[in-house]
Structure formats: C-alpha cells, structure tokens
Amino acid sequence: VNRGNAKRIIGRSSDALADFDEALKVLATCKRQSAGLQSDVAQTRSNRGNALLDLGHWTQAHKDFDTACEIYERLFETNPCRLSATLAHTRINRGIVCAEIGENVLALADFDQAVACLQGLIESGQSEMTPVLAHAGIMAGTVLNELGRGFDARGRIDAALALLEPLNSDNRKDIAPLIALACMINAKVCFRVEDPEGASICANRAISTYVRLVADGGEQFAGSLAHAQLIRAEVRQQAGDLPGAAADRQEGFDSLRRLMAAWEGESDIVIVFLQRITSAIQSLCSEPDGECSQLLGDLADGLQRVFNNPDAPEAILTTGHRCLDKLAPVLDSLAHSGADVSAFCNLTMNDPAR
C-alpha cells in the first residue's frame, strides 16, 4: 500500500493501482476480520479509489469510496475519535466523484457531512484539520455553483478562504494550492452571478499563485495555471477586453497542448482541454472569426481521437459527450455566420453514444 501511494504521488497511478489490487488480495486471505483489518481494507479501497479517479475511471472509483465509507461508518460507531478524520477524508473523495458523474446533490451531502465532522474536530483542538475543512468548503462551493446556487457557492468559498488566509502567512506549501483553487473556482462563480470585477480579481490571484507554484518547481500545477488563464479569458471576453482574452486563450491552450503531449494518459489534462475549448467556442459564437473556426476544428479532432480510442477512460468519454451536447444548440448560428462546422456535424452523427 505504501509503495502504491508513493507511485501515485509521482504520477504513476497505473502502477499504483496494481499495488493496491495486490494489497486487497492479501487482505482478503486473512481469516480474522478484526477492526484493524477492516480499517486496512477501507484505507486500501480509498487509496485505490484515488488512483482510479486519477485515471478517469469514475464509476469504479465511486464503488471503492462507497465501500470505504460503509466500512468506516460501521467502525465509527465503536471508535469515533480515531476514525472521524479518516471518514471525513473519504467522504470528500466520494463527493468529488459524485460531482464528476453528475450526482451533485449526493456530492453536496458528502461535503456537508465532512464539513460538520471536521468542524467538530477543530473545535476539540485539532486545528491541523483546518486545510481539510477549507478543501471541503471549496468543493461544496463548486457543486453549489453547478446547481445554480451561485451566491451560496460564493459564501462557501469565501469562508474557505477566510480559514486559509491566516495560515498562508507562514508560507506553508499545502496552503497556496488551496488558495489558488478557491480563487479559480470563485472566478467561475463570480462570472455566473455577473460580478465581472470580482471574477477578474479572483482569476488574477489564481494565476499569480499558480505562476509562483510552477516557478518554485511545482510543474504539476501547470495544468491548473492554464485552466485559470482560460477562465480569465472568458471574463475578459465578456468585459470587452478582446486582445487580453485572445492572449489568455493562446497561452492557455498552448500550455494544455504541451502538457497533453508530455503527460500522455493523464485524463485530467484532456478533460480540462475539452471543457475549456467548448466554453471558448460558446463565448465566441456570437461573432465567430478565424480563431473560433480553429478552435472548433481542434475540438472536433480531439473528440474524434477520444471516440476512436477503444481504451479511452470513462471520464474522457463522458466529457466528450457533454461537449457535444453543449455545442449542439449553437451549431446552426455558427454555420450561418460562415464557420466551418462540417467536421463537427459529422462527429455528432457518428457519436457512439447517440
């Protein structure tokens, strides 16, 4: 299990998955099902769920987190003090998967339960759980935004930032990424509730924080930096700063293309690329130009590669179908404006999900 965790940390999630599978086989051979052994099974299932989530296997990850939660909830009844934090962590992970598969109400329930548990731990003196509480609040805000409850989402994320700001003064390496994530999500929330100034402030802070993290050797944050730049592009587009928006799109998409080539097999980067290019086309469709046509072609090519790949993970396939659904309503207006949508139309007709 420890070897699997070490492999996952350095990005070798497929190898980590094999280690977790092997560990679960060993645990299954143990005849004495003690509380300690059951806890080991739950922890290994949770670890395997994280690896599956990395690899884009959402449904399998959800099953592992579900099983881990069931075991921890059963053990919690006899040992709540020892298992409260572990159960909260596992509920956060299950909530993240629920959000990915579109079960936002269930995701919010998991995040809220984790928040309540973590607040109790902090009140009892375990202040080290504050970053975890903030993370749960950020994820709850993300789901609330998806549910159309933008102002509630903003309140949750602002509360998370209020928890993190005092810790950031110590230059803790675990705090800056959470602040950057909170600001990036808050930019999307502000954009939805029509607060362009707030969206711009949040996007700028997310970008500056990610730039610093990457410069300090955190190459793993390069994808998040590109994501934040593409969110700011939409904010600038809406505000009328067309040159600034175009520059952000250029830099953001160039970074994602580079990362997809360098990190082949990483589903997260492909998902962000497909999602953001779809959003960019939607923001440009009212006055399509050469850039919009280029992005439409890039999206069609990307989706064609996804659908032609028999080994494409569930996460990427699902994202591809969602992109098709989002762009379908604007295809006619794009075509009437002179954009070449033929490749996309052919792709829609040949979509294996239809």
mmCIF file of C-alpha atoms in Angstrom:
data_model
loop_
_atom_site.group_PDB
_atom_site.id
_atom_site.type_symbol
_atom_site.label_atom_id
_atom_site.label_comp_id
_atom_site.label_asym_id
_atom_site.label_seq_id
_atom_site.Cartn_x
_atom_site.Cartn_y
_atom_site.Cartn_z
ATOM 1 C CA VAL A 1 0.000 0.000 0.000
ATOM 2 C CA ASN A 2 2.790 2.433 0.892
ATOM 3 C CA ARG A 3 4.552 1.656 -2.370
ATOM 4 C CA GLY A 4 1.329 2.326 -4.264
ATOM 5 C CA ASN A 5 0.893 5.661 -2.522
ATOM 6 C CA ALA A 6 4.485 6.621 -3.364
ATOM 7 C CA LYS A 7 3.938 5.745 -7.028
ATOM 8 C CA ARG A 8 0.731 7.746 -7.180
ATOM 9 C CA ILE A 9 2.441 10.835 -5.740
ATOM 10 C CA ILE A 10 4.930 10.854 -8.634
ATOM 11 C CA GLY A 11 2.175 10.365 -11.231
ATOM 12 C CA ARG A 12 2.387 6.596 -11.748
ATOM 13 C CA SER A 13 -1.250 5.899 -10.946
ATOM 14 C CA SER A 14 -1.487 2.825 -13.199
ATOM 15 C CA ASP A 15 1.395 1.172 -11.340
ATOM 16 C CA ALA A 16 -0.112 2.268 -8.022
ATOM 17 C CA LEU A 17 -3.393 0.613 -8.992
ATOM 18 C CA ALA A 18 -1.628 -2.725 -9.423
ATOM 19 C CA ASP A 19 -0.101 -2.423 -5.951
ATOM 20 C CA PHE A 20 -3.467 -1.636 -4.361
ATOM 21 C CA ASP A 21 -5.071 -4.593 -6.168
ATOM 22 C CA GLU A 22 -2.368 -6.878 -4.817
ATOM 23 C CA ALA A 23 -2.749 -5.499 -1.286
ATOM 24 C CA LEU A 24 -6.502 -6.146 -1.351
ATOM 25 C CA LYS A 25 -5.894 -9.754 -2.465
ATOM 26 C CA VAL A 26 -3.567 -10.267 0.502
ATOM 27 C CA LEU A 27 -6.059 -8.712 2.916
ATOM 28 C CA ALA A 28 -8.823 -10.960 1.558
ATOM 29 C CA THR A 29 -6.845 -14.050 2.595
ATOM 30 C CA CYS A 30 -6.811 -13.033 6.264
ATOM 31 C CA LYS A 31 -9.283 -15.144 8.214
ATOM 32 C CA ARG A 32 -9.571 -12.971 11.304
ATOM 33 C CA GLN A 33 -11.658 -9.936 10.320
ATOM 34 C CA SER A 34 -10.618 -7.652 13.183
ATOM 35 C CA ALA A 35 -11.475 -3.949 13.338
ATOM 36 C CA GLY A 36 -7.880 -3.148 12.420
ATOM 37 C CA LEU A 37 -8.011 -5.396 9.359
ATOM 38 C CA GLN A 38 -11.319 -3.887 8.236
ATOM 39 C CA SER A 39 -9.796 -0.434 8.612
ATOM 40 C CA ASP A 40 -6.854 -1.523 6.440
ATOM 41 C CA VAL A 41 -9.283 -2.765 3.785
ATOM 42 C CA ALA A 42 -11.162 0.544 3.853
ATOM 43 C CA GLN A 43 -7.944 2.558 3.596
ATOM 44 C CA THR A 44 -6.702 0.455 0.684
ATOM 45 C CA ARG A 45 -10.050 0.767 -1.111
ATOM 46 C CA SER A 46 -9.894 4.525 -0.593
ATOM 47 C CA ASN A 47 -6.324 4.640 -1.940
ATOM 48 C CA ARG A 48 -7.345 2.579 -4.953
ATOM 49 C CA GLY A 49 -10.297 4.920 -5.470
ATOM 50 C CA ASN A 50 -7.886 7.846 -5.680
ATOM 51 C CA ALA A 51 -5.784 6.032 -8.287
ATOM 52 C CA LEU A 52 -8.898 5.150 -10.303
ATOM 53 C CA LEU A 53 -10.018 8.774 -10.099
ATOM 54 C CA ASP A 54 -6.621 9.874 -11.449
ATOM 55 C CA LEU A 55 -7.067 7.503 -14.375
ATOM 56 C CA GLY A 56 -10.589 8.685 -15.184
ATOM 57 C CA HIS A 57 -12.468 5.564 -14.058
ATOM 58 C CA TRP A 58 -15.198 7.408 -12.192
ATOM 59 C CA THR A 59 -17.689 4.582 -11.625
ATOM 60 C CA GLN A 60 -15.052 2.187 -10.288
ATOM 61 C CA ALA A 61 -13.624 4.923 -8.066
ATOM 62 C CA HIS A 62 -17.090 5.645 -6.692
ATOM 63 C CA LYS A 63 -17.551 1.957 -5.789
ATOM 64 C CA ASP A 64 -14.275 1.926 -3.873
ATOM 65 C CA PHE A 65 -15.054 5.133 -1.974
ATOM 66 C CA ASP A 66 -18.570 3.854 -1.269
ATOM 67 C CA THR A 67 -17.210 0.629 0.210
ATOM 68 C CA ALA A 68 -14.608 2.514 2.233
ATOM 69 C CA CYS A 69 -17.278 4.847 3.634
ATOM 70 C CA GLU A 70 -19.515 1.919 4.574
ATOM 71 C CA ILE A 71 -16.679 0.228 6.486
ATOM 72 C CA TYR A 72 -15.578 3.424 8.212
ATOM 73 C CA GLU A 73 -19.171 4.290 9.178
ATOM 74 C CA ARG A 74 -19.569 0.866 10.758
ATOM 75 C CA LEU A 75 -16.277 1.135 12.659
ATOM 76 C CA PHE A 76 -17.015 4.758 13.590
ATOM 77 C CA GLU A 77 -19.810 3.607 15.894
ATOM 78 C CA THR A 78 -17.299 1.945 18.234
ATOM 79 C CA ASN A 79 -14.322 4.277 17.754
ATOM 80 C CA PRO A 80 -15.482 7.761 16.648
ATOM 81 C CA CYS A 81 -12.429 9.630 17.936
ATOM 82 C CA ARG A 82 -9.971 7.604 15.869
ATOM 83 C CA LEU A 83 -11.953 7.483 12.636
ATOM 84 C CA SER A 84 -13.616 10.920 12.376
ATOM 85 C CA ALA A 85 -10.875 12.490 10.247
ATOM 86 C CA THR A 86 -10.468 9.406 8.046
ATOM 87 C CA LEU A 87 -14.199 9.209 7.393
ATOM 88 C CA ALA A 88 -14.290 12.929 6.541
ATOM 89 C CA HIS A 89 -11.445 12.497 4.023
ATOM 90 C CA THR A 90 -13.199 9.568 2.380
ATOM 91 C CA ARG A 91 -16.495 11.444 2.146
ATOM 92 C CA ILE A 92 -14.718 14.333 0.440
ATOM 93 C CA ASN A 93 -13.224 11.924 -2.101
ATOM 94 C CA ARG A 94 -16.594 10.269 -2.722
ATOM 95 C CA GLY A 95 -18.177 13.707 -3.099
ATOM 96 C CA ILE A 96 -15.629 14.638 -5.750
ATOM 97 C CA VAL A 97 -16.504 11.539 -7.773
ATOM 98 C CA CYS A 98 -20.232 12.122 -7.322
ATOM 99 C CA ALA A 99 -19.786 15.630 -8.715
ATOM 100 C CA GLU A 100 -17.876 14.286 -11.712
ATOM 101 C CA ILE A 101 -20.623 11.806 -12.613
ATOM 102 C CA GLY A 102 -23.287 14.497 -12.253
ATOM 103 C CA GLU A 103 -24.698 13.450 -8.859
ATOM 104 C CA ASN A 104 -24.380 16.949 -7.434
ATOM 105 C CA VAL A 105 -26.975 16.575 -4.668
ATOM 106 C CA LEU A 106 -25.225 13.470 -3.335
ATOM 107 C CA ALA A 107 -21.875 15.217 -3.665
ATOM 108 C CA LEU A 108 -23.104 18.180 -1.627
ATOM 109 C CA ALA A 109 -24.381 15.816 1.080
ATOM 110 C CA ASP A 110 -20.939 14.203 1.343
ATOM 111 C CA PHE A 111 -19.186 17.574 1.531
ATOM 112 C CA ASP A 112 -21.621 18.870 4.144
ATOM 113 C CA GLN A 113 -21.164 15.758 6.290
ATOM 114 C CA ALA A 114 -17.401 16.120 6.027
ATOM 115 C CA VAL A 115 -17.616 19.807 6.982
ATOM 116 C CA ALA A 116 -19.702 19.045 10.071
ATOM 117 C CA CYS A 117 -17.270 16.338 11.159
ATOM 118 C CA LEU A 118 -14.186 18.495 10.585
ATOM 119 C CA GLN A 119 -15.680 21.475 12.402
ATOM 120 C CA GLY A 120 -16.186 19.233 15.426
ATOM 121 C CA LEU A 121 -12.586 18.057 15.288
ATOM 122 C CA ILE A 122 -11.256 21.598 15.066
ATOM 123 C CA GLU A 123 -13.446 22.710 17.956
ATOM 124 C CA SER A 124 -11.970 19.857 20.017
ATOM 125 C CA GLY A 125 -8.486 21.219 19.401
ATOM 126 C CA GLN A 126 -7.372 19.526 16.172
ATOM 127 C CA SER A 127 -6.525 22.740 14.318
ATOM 128 C CA GLU A 128 -4.375 20.797 11.840
ATOM 129 C CA MET A 129 -7.644 19.793 10.126
ATOM 130 C CA THR A 130 -8.313 23.399 9.046
ATOM 131 C CA PRO A 131 -6.930 22.976 5.484
ATOM 132 C CA VAL A 132 -9.063 19.852 5.018
ATOM 133 C CA LEU A 133 -12.137 21.776 6.186
ATOM 134 C CA ALA A 134 -11.312 24.542 3.727
ATOM 135 C CA HIS A 135 -10.956 21.997 0.901
ATOM 136 C CA ALA A 136 -14.364 20.521 1.722
ATOM 137 C CA GLY A 137 -15.851 24.031 1.660
ATOM 138 C CA ILE A 138 -14.275 24.787 -1.722
ATOM 139 C CA MET A 139 -15.656 21.575 -3.204
ATOM 140 C CA ALA A 140 -19.101 22.317 -1.734
ATOM 141 C CA GLY A 141 -18.932 25.732 -3.412
ATOM 142 C CA THR A 142 -18.066 24.096 -6.728
ATOM 143 C CA VAL A 143 -21.129 21.860 -6.545
ATOM 144 C CA LEU A 144 -23.427 24.682 -5.423
ATOM 145 C CA ASN A 145 -22.301 26.682 -8.456
ATOM 146 C CA GLU A 146 -23.177 23.750 -10.721
ATOM 147 C CA LEU A 147 -26.592 23.584 -9.041
ATOM 148 C CA GLY A 148 -27.212 27.224 -9.951
ATOM 149 C CA ARG A 149 -26.794 28.495 -6.389
ATOM 150 C CA GLY A 150 -24.065 30.980 -7.174
ATOM 151 C CA PHE A 151 -24.403 33.225 -4.126
ATOM 152 C CA ASP A 152 -24.390 30.240 -1.761
ATOM 153 C CA ALA A 153 -21.326 28.943 -3.582
ATOM 154 C CA ARG A 154 -19.549 32.261 -3.153
ATOM 155 C CA GLY A 155 -20.300 32.252 0.565
ATOM 156 C CA ARG A 156 -18.800 28.783 0.995
ATOM 157 C CA ILE A 157 -15.640 29.649 -0.927
ATOM 158 C CA ASP A 158 -15.190 32.981 0.855
ATOM 159 C CA ALA A 159 -15.483 31.102 4.178
ATOM 160 C CA ALA A 160 -12.826 28.643 2.997
ATOM 161 C CA LEU A 161 -10.509 31.494 2.050
ATOM 162 C CA ALA A 162 -11.058 33.078 5.467
ATOM 163 C CA LEU A 163 -9.787 29.839 7.022
ATOM 164 C CA LEU A 164 -6.760 29.678 4.736
ATOM 165 C CA GLU A 165 -5.567 33.294 4.772
ATOM 166 C CA PRO A 166 -4.120 33.234 8.331
ATOM 167 C CA LEU A 167 -2.194 30.048 7.508
ATOM 168 C CA ASN A 168 -0.807 31.459 4.263
ATOM 169 C CA SER A 169 1.321 33.985 6.140
ATOM 170 C CA ASP A 170 3.561 31.093 7.210
ATOM 171 C CA ASN A 171 4.270 30.253 3.539
ATOM 172 C CA ARG A 172 3.013 26.711 4.013
ATOM 173 C CA LYS A 173 3.303 24.689 0.828
ATOM 174 C CA ASP A 174 -0.049 22.976 1.396
ATOM 175 C CA ILE A 175 -1.963 26.255 1.653
ATOM 176 C CA ALA A 176 -1.069 28.124 -1.563
ATOM 177 C CA PRO A 177 -2.563 25.447 -3.877
ATOM 178 C CA LEU A 178 -5.820 25.531 -1.919
ATOM 179 C CA ILE A 179 -5.968 29.325 -2.128
ATOM 180 C CA ALA A 180 -5.301 29.176 -5.867
ATOM 181 C CA LEU A 181 -8.032 26.559 -6.314
ATOM 182 C CA ALA A 182 -10.501 28.603 -4.253
ATOM 183 C CA CYS A 183 -9.782 31.727 -6.292
ATOM 184 C CA MET A 184 -10.108 29.866 -9.590
ATOM 185 C CA ILE A 185 -13.483 28.417 -8.602
ATOM 186 C CA ASN A 186 -14.588 31.772 -7.206
ATOM 187 C CA ALA A 187 -13.780 33.389 -10.551
ATOM 188 C CA LYS A 188 -16.221 30.986 -12.205
ATOM 189 C CA VAL A 189 -18.819 31.701 -9.521
ATOM 190 C CA CYS A 190 -18.459 35.485 -9.875
ATOM 191 C CA PHE A 191 -18.730 35.107 -13.638
ATOM 192 C CA ARG A 192 -22.017 33.235 -13.201
ATOM 193 C CA VAL A 193 -23.512 35.781 -10.763
ATOM 194 C CA GLU A 194 -22.488 38.636 -13.108
ATOM 195 C CA ASP A 195 -19.755 40.154 -10.970
ATOM 196 C CA PRO A 196 -17.045 40.767 -13.601
ATOM 197 C CA GLU A 197 -14.830 42.769 -11.260
ATOM 198 C CA GLY A 198 -14.856 40.014 -8.651
ATOM 199 C CA ALA A 199 -14.247 37.400 -11.339
ATOM 200 C CA SER A 200 -11.247 39.338 -12.641
ATOM 201 C CA ILE A 201 -9.738 39.777 -9.165
ATOM 202 C CA CYS A 202 -10.136 36.088 -8.347
ATOM 203 C CA ALA A 203 -8.770 34.904 -11.702
ATOM 204 C CA ASN A 204 -5.755 37.194 -11.425
ATOM 205 C CA ARG A 205 -4.940 35.927 -7.942
ATOM 206 C CA ALA A 206 -5.331 32.299 -9.000
ATOM 207 C CA ILE A 207 -2.980 32.862 -11.945
ATOM 208 C CA SER A 208 -0.339 34.719 -9.931
ATOM 209 C CA THR A 209 -0.389 31.984 -7.270
ATOM 210 C CA TYR A 210 -0.084 29.185 -9.806
ATOM 211 C CA VAL A 211 2.728 31.041 -11.588
ATOM 212 C CA ARG A 212 4.635 31.180 -8.302
ATOM 213 C CA LEU A 213 3.962 27.497 -7.563
ATOM 214 C CA VAL A 214 5.209 26.426 -11.007
ATOM 215 C CA ALA A 215 8.288 28.659 -10.688
ATOM 216 C CA ASP A 216 9.061 27.018 -7.344
ATOM 217 C CA GLY A 217 9.248 23.623 -9.034
ATOM 218 C CA GLY A 218 5.598 22.618 -8.939
ATOM 219 C CA GLU A 219 5.242 21.524 -12.558
ATOM 220 C CA GLN A 220 2.145 19.574 -11.508
ATOM 221 C CA PHE A 221 0.343 22.931 -11.234
ATOM 222 C CA ALA A 222 0.984 23.869 -14.881
ATOM 223 C CA GLY A 223 -2.380 22.438 -15.938
ATOM 224 C CA SER A 224 -4.195 24.409 -13.243
ATOM 225 C CA LEU A 225 -2.398 27.567 -14.380
ATOM 226 C CA ALA A 226 -3.604 27.026 -17.951
ATOM 227 C CA HIS A 227 -7.114 26.343 -16.644
ATOM 228 C CA ALA A 228 -7.116 29.623 -14.706
ATOM 229 C CA GLN A 229 -5.861 31.538 -17.759
ATOM 230 C CA LEU A 230 -8.729 30.177 -19.844
ATOM 231 C CA ILE A 231 -11.258 31.147 -17.190
ATOM 232 C CA ARG A 232 -9.811 34.678 -17.190
ATOM 233 C CA ALA A 233 -10.111 34.684 -20.982
ATOM 234 C CA GLU A 234 -13.885 34.294 -20.658
ATOM 235 C CA VAL A 235 -14.014 37.047 -18.056
ATOM 236 C CA ARG A 236 -12.033 39.379 -20.317
ATOM 237 C CA GLN A 237 -14.148 38.430 -23.347
ATOM 238 C CA GLN A 238 -17.331 39.368 -21.526
ATOM 239 C CA ALA A 239 -15.772 42.636 -20.304
ATOM 240 C CA GLY A 240 -14.821 43.627 -23.872
ATOM 241 C CA ASP A 241 -11.061 43.126 -23.472
ATOM 242 C CA LEU A 242 -10.799 41.108 -26.666
ATOM 243 C CA PRO A 243 -6.987 41.323 -27.080
ATOM 244 C CA GLY A 244 -6.465 40.237 -23.464
ATOM 245 C CA ALA A 245 -8.951 37.369 -23.877
ATOM 246 C CA ALA A 246 -7.257 36.194 -27.083
ATOM 247 C CA ALA A 247 -3.837 36.312 -25.406
ATOM 248 C CA ASP A 248 -5.079 34.229 -22.461
ATOM 249 C CA ARG A 249 -6.657 31.679 -24.795
ATOM 250 C CA GLN A 250 -3.477 31.432 -26.838
ATOM 251 C CA GLU A 251 -1.271 30.876 -23.806
ATOM 252 C CA GLY A 252 -3.716 28.600 -22.008
ATOM 253 C CA PHE A 253 -4.411 26.278 -24.933
ATOM 254 C CA ASP A 254 -0.734 26.169 -25.957
ATOM 255 C CA SER A 255 0.114 25.050 -22.417
ATOM 256 C CA LEU A 256 -2.584 22.373 -22.399
ATOM 257 C CA ARG A 257 -1.431 21.027 -25.777
ATOM 258 C CA ARG A 258 2.137 20.816 -24.473
ATOM 259 C CA LEU A 259 1.025 19.078 -21.291
ATOM 260 C CA MET A 260 -1.171 16.565 -23.156
ATOM 261 C CA ALA A 261 1.872 15.568 -25.207
ATOM 262 C CA ALA A 262 4.164 15.413 -22.159
ATOM 263 C CA TRP A 263 1.695 13.747 -19.785
ATOM 264 C CA GLU A 264 0.157 11.227 -22.162
ATOM 265 C CA GLY A 265 -2.521 9.216 -20.409
ATOM 266 C CA GLU A 266 -3.367 11.904 -17.837
ATOM 267 C CA SER A 267 -7.134 12.212 -18.151
ATOM 268 C CA ASP A 268 -7.388 15.447 -16.142
ATOM 269 C CA ILE A 269 -5.490 17.483 -18.748
ATOM 270 C CA VAL A 270 -7.575 16.137 -21.632
ATOM 271 C CA ILE A 271 -10.784 16.837 -19.718
ATOM 272 C CA VAL A 272 -9.791 20.446 -18.985
ATOM 273 C CA PHE A 273 -8.804 20.932 -22.640
ATOM 274 C CA LEU A 274 -12.149 19.640 -23.935
ATOM 275 C CA GLN A 275 -14.170 21.600 -21.367
ATOM 276 C CA ARG A 276 -12.372 24.914 -21.848
ATOM 277 C CA ILE A 277 -12.276 24.751 -25.645
ATOM 278 C CA THR A 278 -16.028 24.127 -25.620
ATOM 279 C CA SER A 279 -16.572 27.129 -23.342
ATOM 280 C CA ALA A 280 -14.319 29.268 -25.541
ATOM 281 C CA ILE A 281 -16.340 28.413 -28.647
ATOM 282 C CA GLN A 282 -19.563 29.242 -26.798
ATOM 283 C CA SER A 283 -18.170 32.651 -25.804
ATOM 284 C CA LEU A 284 -17.053 33.389 -29.369
ATOM 285 C CA CYS A 285 -20.059 32.010 -31.262
ATOM 286 C CA SER A 286 -21.953 35.321 -31.433
ATOM 287 C CA GLU A 287 -19.235 36.787 -33.667
ATOM 288 C CA PRO A 288 -17.212 33.814 -34.918
ATOM 289 C CA ASP A 289 -13.848 34.550 -36.505
ATOM 290 C CA GLY A 290 -10.817 32.582 -37.621
ATOM 291 C CA GLU A 291 -9.951 31.728 -34.035
ATOM 292 C CA CYS A 292 -13.401 30.292 -33.409
ATOM 293 C CA SER A 293 -13.197 28.135 -36.538
ATOM 294 C CA GLN A 294 -9.756 26.925 -35.499
ATOM 295 C CA LEU A 295 -10.988 26.015 -32.026
ATOM 296 C CA LEU A 296 -13.995 24.215 -33.486
ATOM 297 C CA GLY A 297 -11.672 22.173 -35.688
ATOM 298 C CA ASP A 298 -9.374 21.438 -32.755
ATOM 299 C CA LEU A 299 -12.346 20.248 -30.684
ATOM 300 C CA ALA A 300 -13.628 18.028 -33.491
ATOM 301 C CA ASP A 301 -10.156 16.494 -33.899
ATOM 302 C CA GLY A 302 -9.825 15.971 -30.152
ATOM 303 C CA LEU A 303 -13.227 14.322 -29.856
ATOM 304 C CA GLN A 304 -12.549 12.117 -32.861
ATOM 305 C CA ARG A 305 -9.384 10.821 -31.166
ATOM 306 C CA VAL A 306 -11.326 10.178 -27.975
ATOM 307 C CA PHE A 307 -14.161 8.281 -29.659
ATOM 308 C CA ASN A 308 -11.761 6.257 -31.828
ATOM 309 C CA ASN A 309 -9.753 5.159 -28.793
ATOM 310 C CA PRO A 310 -11.112 1.820 -27.504
ATOM 311 C CA ASP A 311 -9.183 2.341 -24.248
ATOM 312 C CA ALA A 312 -10.456 5.866 -23.553
ATOM 313 C CA PRO A 313 -11.452 6.095 -19.877
ATOM 314 C CA GLU A 314 -14.989 6.798 -18.800
ATOM 315 C CA ALA A 315 -14.117 10.327 -17.661
ATOM 316 C CA ILE A 316 -12.874 11.443 -21.079
ATOM 317 C CA LEU A 317 -15.710 9.738 -22.977
ATOM 318 C CA THR A 318 -18.325 11.311 -20.717
ATOM 319 C CA THR A 319 -16.697 14.725 -21.071
ATOM 320 C CA GLY A 320 -16.684 14.329 -24.852
ATOM 321 C CA HIS A 321 -20.424 13.575 -24.937
ATOM 322 C CA ARG A 322 -21.114 16.560 -22.670
ATOM 323 C CA CYS A 323 -19.134 18.831 -25.018
ATOM 324 C CA LEU A 324 -21.203 17.653 -27.973
ATOM 325 C CA ASP A 325 -24.412 18.344 -26.073
ATOM 326 C CA LYS A 326 -23.302 21.852 -25.080
ATOM 327 C CA LEU A 327 -22.318 22.895 -28.602
ATOM 328 C CA ALA A 328 -25.227 21.324 -30.464
ATOM 329 C CA PRO A 329 -27.556 24.344 -29.875
ATOM 330 C CA VAL A 330 -25.086 26.840 -31.419
ATOM 331 C CA LEU A 331 -24.053 24.868 -34.497
ATOM 332 C CA ASP A 332 -26.681 26.466 -36.738
ATOM 333 C CA SER A 333 -25.727 30.022 -35.747
ATOM 334 C CA LEU A 334 -22.053 29.211 -36.265
ATOM 335 C CA ALA A 335 -22.771 27.816 -39.726
ATOM 336 C CA HIS A 336 -24.901 30.841 -40.674
ATOM 337 C CA SER A 337 -22.010 33.098 -39.624
ATOM 338 C CA GLY A 338 -19.670 31.330 -42.011
ATOM 339 C CA ALA A 339 -17.851 28.996 -39.619
ATOM 340 C CA ASP A 340 -16.954 25.574 -40.992
ATOM 341 C CA VAL A 341 -18.854 23.129 -38.786
ATOM 342 C CA SER A 342 -18.815 20.162 -41.178
ATOM 343 C CA ALA A 343 -16.307 18.136 -39.164
ATOM 344 C CA PHE A 344 -18.279 18.720 -36.003
ATOM 345 C CA CYS A 345 -21.571 17.800 -37.691
ATOM 346 C CA ASN A 346 -20.050 14.552 -38.953
ATOM 347 C CA LEU A 347 -18.750 13.854 -35.483
ATOM 348 C CA THR A 348 -22.199 14.437 -33.981
ATOM 349 C CA MET A 349 -23.790 11.991 -36.406
ATOM 350 C CA ASN A 350 -21.138 9.379 -35.634
ATOM 351 C CA ASP A 351 -21.135 9.885 -31.867
ATOM 352 C CA PRO A 352 -21.186 6.340 -30.433
ATOM 353 C CA ALA A 353 -23.404 7.477 -27.550
ATOM 354 C CA ARG A 354 -26.185 8.520 -29.892
#
